[in-house]
C-alpha positions as a printed Julia matrix, in Angstrom:
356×3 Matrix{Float64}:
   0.0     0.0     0.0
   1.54    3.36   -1.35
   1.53    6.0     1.5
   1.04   10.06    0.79
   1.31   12.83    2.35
  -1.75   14.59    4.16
  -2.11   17.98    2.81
   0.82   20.1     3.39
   1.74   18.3     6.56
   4.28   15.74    7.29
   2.13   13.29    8.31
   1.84   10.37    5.87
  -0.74    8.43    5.55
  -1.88    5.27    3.47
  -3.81    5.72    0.23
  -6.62    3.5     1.26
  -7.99    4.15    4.58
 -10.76    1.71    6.65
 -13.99    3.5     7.72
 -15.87    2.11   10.18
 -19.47    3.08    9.31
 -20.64    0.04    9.89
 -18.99   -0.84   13.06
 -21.52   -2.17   15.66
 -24.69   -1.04   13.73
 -26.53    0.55   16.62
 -28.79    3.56   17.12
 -30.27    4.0    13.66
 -27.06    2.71   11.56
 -28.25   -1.24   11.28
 -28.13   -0.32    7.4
 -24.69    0.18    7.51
 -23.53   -3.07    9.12
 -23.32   -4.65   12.03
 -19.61   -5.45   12.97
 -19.11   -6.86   16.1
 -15.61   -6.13   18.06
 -14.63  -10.3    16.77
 -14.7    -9.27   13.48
 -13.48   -6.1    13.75
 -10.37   -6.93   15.37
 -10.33   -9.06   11.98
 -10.86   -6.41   10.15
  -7.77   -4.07   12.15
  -5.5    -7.2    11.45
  -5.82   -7.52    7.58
  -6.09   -3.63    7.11
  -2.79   -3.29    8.55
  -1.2    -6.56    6.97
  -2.02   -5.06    3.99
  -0.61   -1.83    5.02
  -3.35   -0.1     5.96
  -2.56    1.81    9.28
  -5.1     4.4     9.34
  -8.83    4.24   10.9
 -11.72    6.58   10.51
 -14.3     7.28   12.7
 -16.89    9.5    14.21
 -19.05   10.12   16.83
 -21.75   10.44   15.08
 -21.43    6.68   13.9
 -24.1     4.44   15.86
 -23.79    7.29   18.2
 -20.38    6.19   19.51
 -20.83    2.87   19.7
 -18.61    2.66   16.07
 -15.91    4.35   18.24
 -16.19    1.85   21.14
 -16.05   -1.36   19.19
 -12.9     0.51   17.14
 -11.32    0.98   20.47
 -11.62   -2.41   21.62
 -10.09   -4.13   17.83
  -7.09   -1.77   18.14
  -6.46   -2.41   21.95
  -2.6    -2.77   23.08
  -1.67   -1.66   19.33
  -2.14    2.27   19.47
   1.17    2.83   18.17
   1.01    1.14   15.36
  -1.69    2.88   13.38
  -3.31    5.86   13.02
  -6.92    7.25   14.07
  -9.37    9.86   12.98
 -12.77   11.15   14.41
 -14.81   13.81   13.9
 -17.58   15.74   15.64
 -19.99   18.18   14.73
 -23.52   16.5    14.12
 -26.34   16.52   16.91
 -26.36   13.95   18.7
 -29.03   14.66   21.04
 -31.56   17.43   22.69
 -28.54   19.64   24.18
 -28.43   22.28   21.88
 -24.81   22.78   22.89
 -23.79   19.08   22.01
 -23.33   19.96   17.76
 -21.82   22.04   15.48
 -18.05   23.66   15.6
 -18.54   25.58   18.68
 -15.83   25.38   21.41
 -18.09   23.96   23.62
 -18.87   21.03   21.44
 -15.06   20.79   20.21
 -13.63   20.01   24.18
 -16.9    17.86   25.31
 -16.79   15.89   22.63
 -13.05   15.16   21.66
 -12.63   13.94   24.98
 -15.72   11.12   24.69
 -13.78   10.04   21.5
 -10.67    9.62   23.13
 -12.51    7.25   26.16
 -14.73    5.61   23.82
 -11.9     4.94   21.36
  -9.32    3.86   24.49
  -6.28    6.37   23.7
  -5.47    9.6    25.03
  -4.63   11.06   21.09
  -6.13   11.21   17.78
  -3.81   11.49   14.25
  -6.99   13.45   13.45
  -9.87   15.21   14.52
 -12.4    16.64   12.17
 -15.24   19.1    12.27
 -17.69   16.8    10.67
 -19.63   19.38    9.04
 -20.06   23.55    8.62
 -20.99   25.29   11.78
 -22.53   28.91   10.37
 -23.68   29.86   13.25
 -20.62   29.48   14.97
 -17.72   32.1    14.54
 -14.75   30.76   12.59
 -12.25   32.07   14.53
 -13.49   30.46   17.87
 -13.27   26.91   15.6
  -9.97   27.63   14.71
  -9.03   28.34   17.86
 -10.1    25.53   20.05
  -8.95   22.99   17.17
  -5.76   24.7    17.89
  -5.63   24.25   21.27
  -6.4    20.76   21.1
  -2.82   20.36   19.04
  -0.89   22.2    21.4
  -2.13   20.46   24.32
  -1.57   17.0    22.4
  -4.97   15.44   21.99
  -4.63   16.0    18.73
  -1.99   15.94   16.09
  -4.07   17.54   12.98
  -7.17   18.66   12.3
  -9.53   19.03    9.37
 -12.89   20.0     8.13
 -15.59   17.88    6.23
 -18.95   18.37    4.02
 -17.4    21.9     3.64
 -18.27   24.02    0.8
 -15.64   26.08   -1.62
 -15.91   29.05    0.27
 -16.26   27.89    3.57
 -12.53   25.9     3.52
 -11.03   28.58    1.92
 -12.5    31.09    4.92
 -11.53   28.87    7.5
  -8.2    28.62    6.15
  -7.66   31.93    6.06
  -8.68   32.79    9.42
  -6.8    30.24   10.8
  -3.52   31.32    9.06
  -3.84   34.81    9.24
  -4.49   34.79   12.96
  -1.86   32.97   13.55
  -3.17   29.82   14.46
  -2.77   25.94   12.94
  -5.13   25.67    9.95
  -6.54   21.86    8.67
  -4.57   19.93    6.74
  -7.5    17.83    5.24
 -10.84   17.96    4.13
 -13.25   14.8     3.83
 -15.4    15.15    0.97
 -18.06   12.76   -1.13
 -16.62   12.21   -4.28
 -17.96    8.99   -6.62
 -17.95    8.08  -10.6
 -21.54    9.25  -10.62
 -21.32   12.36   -7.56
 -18.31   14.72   -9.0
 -19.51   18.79   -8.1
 -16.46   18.09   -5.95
 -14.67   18.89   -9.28
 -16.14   22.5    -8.99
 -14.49   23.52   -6.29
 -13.65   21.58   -3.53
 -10.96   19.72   -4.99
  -8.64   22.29   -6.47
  -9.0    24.57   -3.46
  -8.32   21.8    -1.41
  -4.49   21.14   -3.84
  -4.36   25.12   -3.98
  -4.64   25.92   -0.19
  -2.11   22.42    0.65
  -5.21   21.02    1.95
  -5.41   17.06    1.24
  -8.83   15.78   -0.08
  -9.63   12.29    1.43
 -12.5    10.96    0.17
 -15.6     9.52    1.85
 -17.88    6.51    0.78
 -16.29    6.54   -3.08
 -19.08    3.61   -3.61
 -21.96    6.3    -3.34
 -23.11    4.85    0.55
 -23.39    1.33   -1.91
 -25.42    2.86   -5.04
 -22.05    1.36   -6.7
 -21.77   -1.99   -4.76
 -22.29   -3.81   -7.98
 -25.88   -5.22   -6.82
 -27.84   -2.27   -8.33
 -28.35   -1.07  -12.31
 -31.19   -0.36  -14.29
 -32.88   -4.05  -14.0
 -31.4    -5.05  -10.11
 -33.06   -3.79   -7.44
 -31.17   -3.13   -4.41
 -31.04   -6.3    -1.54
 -32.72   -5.39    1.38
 -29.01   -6.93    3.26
 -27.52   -3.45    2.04
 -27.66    0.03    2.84
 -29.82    1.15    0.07
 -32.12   -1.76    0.43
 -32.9    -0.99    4.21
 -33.67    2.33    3.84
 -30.6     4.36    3.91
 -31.58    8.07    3.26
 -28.3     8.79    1.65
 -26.93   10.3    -1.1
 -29.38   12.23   -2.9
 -28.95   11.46   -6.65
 -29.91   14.1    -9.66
 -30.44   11.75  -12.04
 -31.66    7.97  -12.28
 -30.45    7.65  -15.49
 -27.11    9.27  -15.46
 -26.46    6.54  -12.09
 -27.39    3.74  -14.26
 -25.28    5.52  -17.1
 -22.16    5.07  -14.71
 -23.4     1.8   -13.19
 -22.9     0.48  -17.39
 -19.41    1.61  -17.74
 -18.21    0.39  -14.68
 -19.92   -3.06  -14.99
 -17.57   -2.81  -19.21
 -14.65   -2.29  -17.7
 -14.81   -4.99  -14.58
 -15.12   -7.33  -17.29
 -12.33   -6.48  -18.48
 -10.23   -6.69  -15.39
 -12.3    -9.67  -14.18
 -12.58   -7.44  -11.77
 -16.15   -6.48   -9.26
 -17.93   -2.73  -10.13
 -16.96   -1.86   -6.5
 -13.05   -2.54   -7.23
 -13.06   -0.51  -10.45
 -14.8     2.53   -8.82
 -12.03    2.38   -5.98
  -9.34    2.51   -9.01
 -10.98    4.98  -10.63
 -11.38    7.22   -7.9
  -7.93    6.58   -6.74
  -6.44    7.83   -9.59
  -8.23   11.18  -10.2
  -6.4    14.36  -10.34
  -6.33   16.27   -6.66
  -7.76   13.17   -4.72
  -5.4    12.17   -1.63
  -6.54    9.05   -0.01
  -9.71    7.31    0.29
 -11.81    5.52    2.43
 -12.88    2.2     1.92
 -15.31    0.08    4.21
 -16.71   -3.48    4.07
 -19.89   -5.34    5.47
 -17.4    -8.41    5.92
 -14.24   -9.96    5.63
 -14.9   -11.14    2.13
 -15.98   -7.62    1.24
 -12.67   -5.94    2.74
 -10.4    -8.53    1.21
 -11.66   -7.77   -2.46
 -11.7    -3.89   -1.48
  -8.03   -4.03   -0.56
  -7.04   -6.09   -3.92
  -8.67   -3.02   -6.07
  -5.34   -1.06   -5.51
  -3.78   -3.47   -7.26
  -6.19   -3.03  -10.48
  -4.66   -0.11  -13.05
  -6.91    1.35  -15.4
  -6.01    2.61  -18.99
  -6.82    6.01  -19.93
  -9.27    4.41  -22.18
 -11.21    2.91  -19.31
 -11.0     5.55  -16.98
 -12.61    8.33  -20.03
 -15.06    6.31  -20.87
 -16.48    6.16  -16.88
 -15.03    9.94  -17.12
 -16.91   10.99  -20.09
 -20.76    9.51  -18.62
 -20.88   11.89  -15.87
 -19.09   14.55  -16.43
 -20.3    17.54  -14.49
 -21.97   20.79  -16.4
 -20.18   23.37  -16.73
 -21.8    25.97  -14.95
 -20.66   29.39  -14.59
 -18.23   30.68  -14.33
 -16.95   27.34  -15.34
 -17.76   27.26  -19.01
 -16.81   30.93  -19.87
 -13.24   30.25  -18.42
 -13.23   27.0   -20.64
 -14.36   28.92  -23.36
 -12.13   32.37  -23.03
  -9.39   31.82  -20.48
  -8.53   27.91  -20.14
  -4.17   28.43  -20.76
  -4.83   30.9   -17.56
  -6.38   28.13  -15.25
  -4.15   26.51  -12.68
  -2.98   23.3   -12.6
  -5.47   21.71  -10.48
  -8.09   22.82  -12.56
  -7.61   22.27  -15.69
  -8.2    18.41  -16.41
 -11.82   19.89  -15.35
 -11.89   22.76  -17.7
 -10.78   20.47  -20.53
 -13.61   18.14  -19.81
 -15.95   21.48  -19.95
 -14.33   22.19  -23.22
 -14.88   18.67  -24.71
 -18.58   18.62  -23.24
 -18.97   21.91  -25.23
 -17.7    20.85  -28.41
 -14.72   23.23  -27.94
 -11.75   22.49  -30.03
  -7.92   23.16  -28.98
């Protein structure tokens, strides 16, 4: 397993990264899985075989339950891997238990770090945009949480353009330690990440790891236009998640991927993990698996290379619009783009019927 730099840090980290989502499978997330700490301990032990030495988490995850049954597969190996968690979602009627406040920050970082049996994370995350919260009082108590050593980075997650690029700013300009990472949804069939979020993130030296590049299973190879979902999955048993714009375009996707696995003898779920892997801007990713079966065959997709033949023609089926200002740069300015934007703006141009 390759391992990358997060961001403009010098922490390194793996490429592929196991997310526990459906660790324990309590409080509302029986969906997602229902790993028990046997198998999960499993899980730890071929993850980091395979080189795979970094965990995510959250609190939000069967309302900590995810983080207790993590905490009991890694037990007496702390040092040898890395951990995440985040914080930020409701959890309950408090109405100062959510959000990016520094309130919610300190009550809830320490939770993590009892629940998950370690008195550090690698990484802590504010698990979604606070705007109701100042940004400089986020900034502030994520930086306090380095100094003091419960942390040793920090990022942000389900931000928008704007919103990293603010709280970067405050955080540099004030003198305190910005994120280094941003966890965003990015899938062959969900790319507005390609707007914005993923060239700020290489612009601003903030890594982009990406969460649930299978679409929260829409691309678990079990679904296309005549397969109806298994009510064993999460979009069988009523998962809410992800909203999709079109039925069509998904199935669209769902085609090429299911063209190219053949050709590979390879599952749709593997190819989407190679294809994601290899897209311009994208840092690591995080995989996750119902079973052991499931994780061994997730691991062996980083192995699978694509040609630039297969990866344009999953490309080319849902390639984003190019909204403004998107398509007039494409169309009057694209030798003045930067670097991490311009495999986007050519796609514009090529949607557009714009010649070189």
């Amino acid at each position: 397993m390759d391992s990358i730099y997060l961001g403009n840090s010098g922490l390194r980290v793996p490429k592929y990264i196991l997310g526990t989502v459906p660790f324990s499978g309590t409080n509302g997330f029986d969906a997602a899985g229902n790993i028990d700490e046997k198998t999960a301990r499993r899980m730890v032990d071929m993850s980091l075989e395979a080189g795979i030495n970094m965990f995510d988490t959250a609190n939000l995850y069967s309302k900590g339950d995810a983080e207790r049954v993590l905490g009991a597969a890694i037990k007496g190996r702390r040092d040898e891997l890395l951990l995440t968690s985040k914080t930020g979602f409701p959890l309950g009627e408090n109405p100062n238990a959510r959000g990016a406040s520094r309130s919610n920050i300190l009550t809830s970082i320490d939770q993590s770090l009892e629940r998950l049996g370690t008195d550090y994370l690698d990484l802590y995350f504010v698990h979604l945009w606070d705007g109701q919260t100042p940004v400089e009082e986020t900034v502030e108590t994520m930086t306090s949480l380095v100094k003091s050593g419960k942390i040793r980075h920090w990022g942000v997650s389900n931000y928008s353009g704007w919103a990293l690029a603010r709280t970067f700013t405050v955080a540099e300009q004030s003198g305190f330690i910005p994120p280094i990472t941003q966890q965003i949804y990015y899938t062959p069939e969900a790319r507005e990440a390609e707007y914005e979020l993923l060239p700020a993130g290489s612009e601003l030296g903030i890594g982009s790891m990406i969460w649930s590049p299978l679409g929260e299973g829409l691309l678990n190879g079990k679904i296309g236009r005549n397969k109806q979902a298994p009510s064993n999955t999460r979009q069988g048993a009523g998962w809410p998640e992800p909203w999709v714009q079109n039925q069509e375009r998904l199935y669209q996707v769902i085609d090429a991927l299911e063209e190219v696995a053949v050709n590979h003898n390879a599952s749709v779920p593997q190819i989407a993990y190679a294809w994601v892997r290899d897209r311009p801007n994208v840092g690591p990713i995080v995989i996750a698996a119902r079973n052991e079966e499931q994780l061994k065959e997730n691991i062996a997709s980083f192995e699978i290379q694509l040609t630039q033949e297969e990866h344009d023609r999953i490309e080319s089926v849902a390639r984003p619009v190019a909204i403004y200002p998107n398509w007039h740069r494409a169309m009057n300015s694209f030798d003045m783009g930067s670097t991490s934007e311009k495999t986007y703006l050519a796609g514009y141009k090529q949607s557009m019927g714009i010649d070189d």
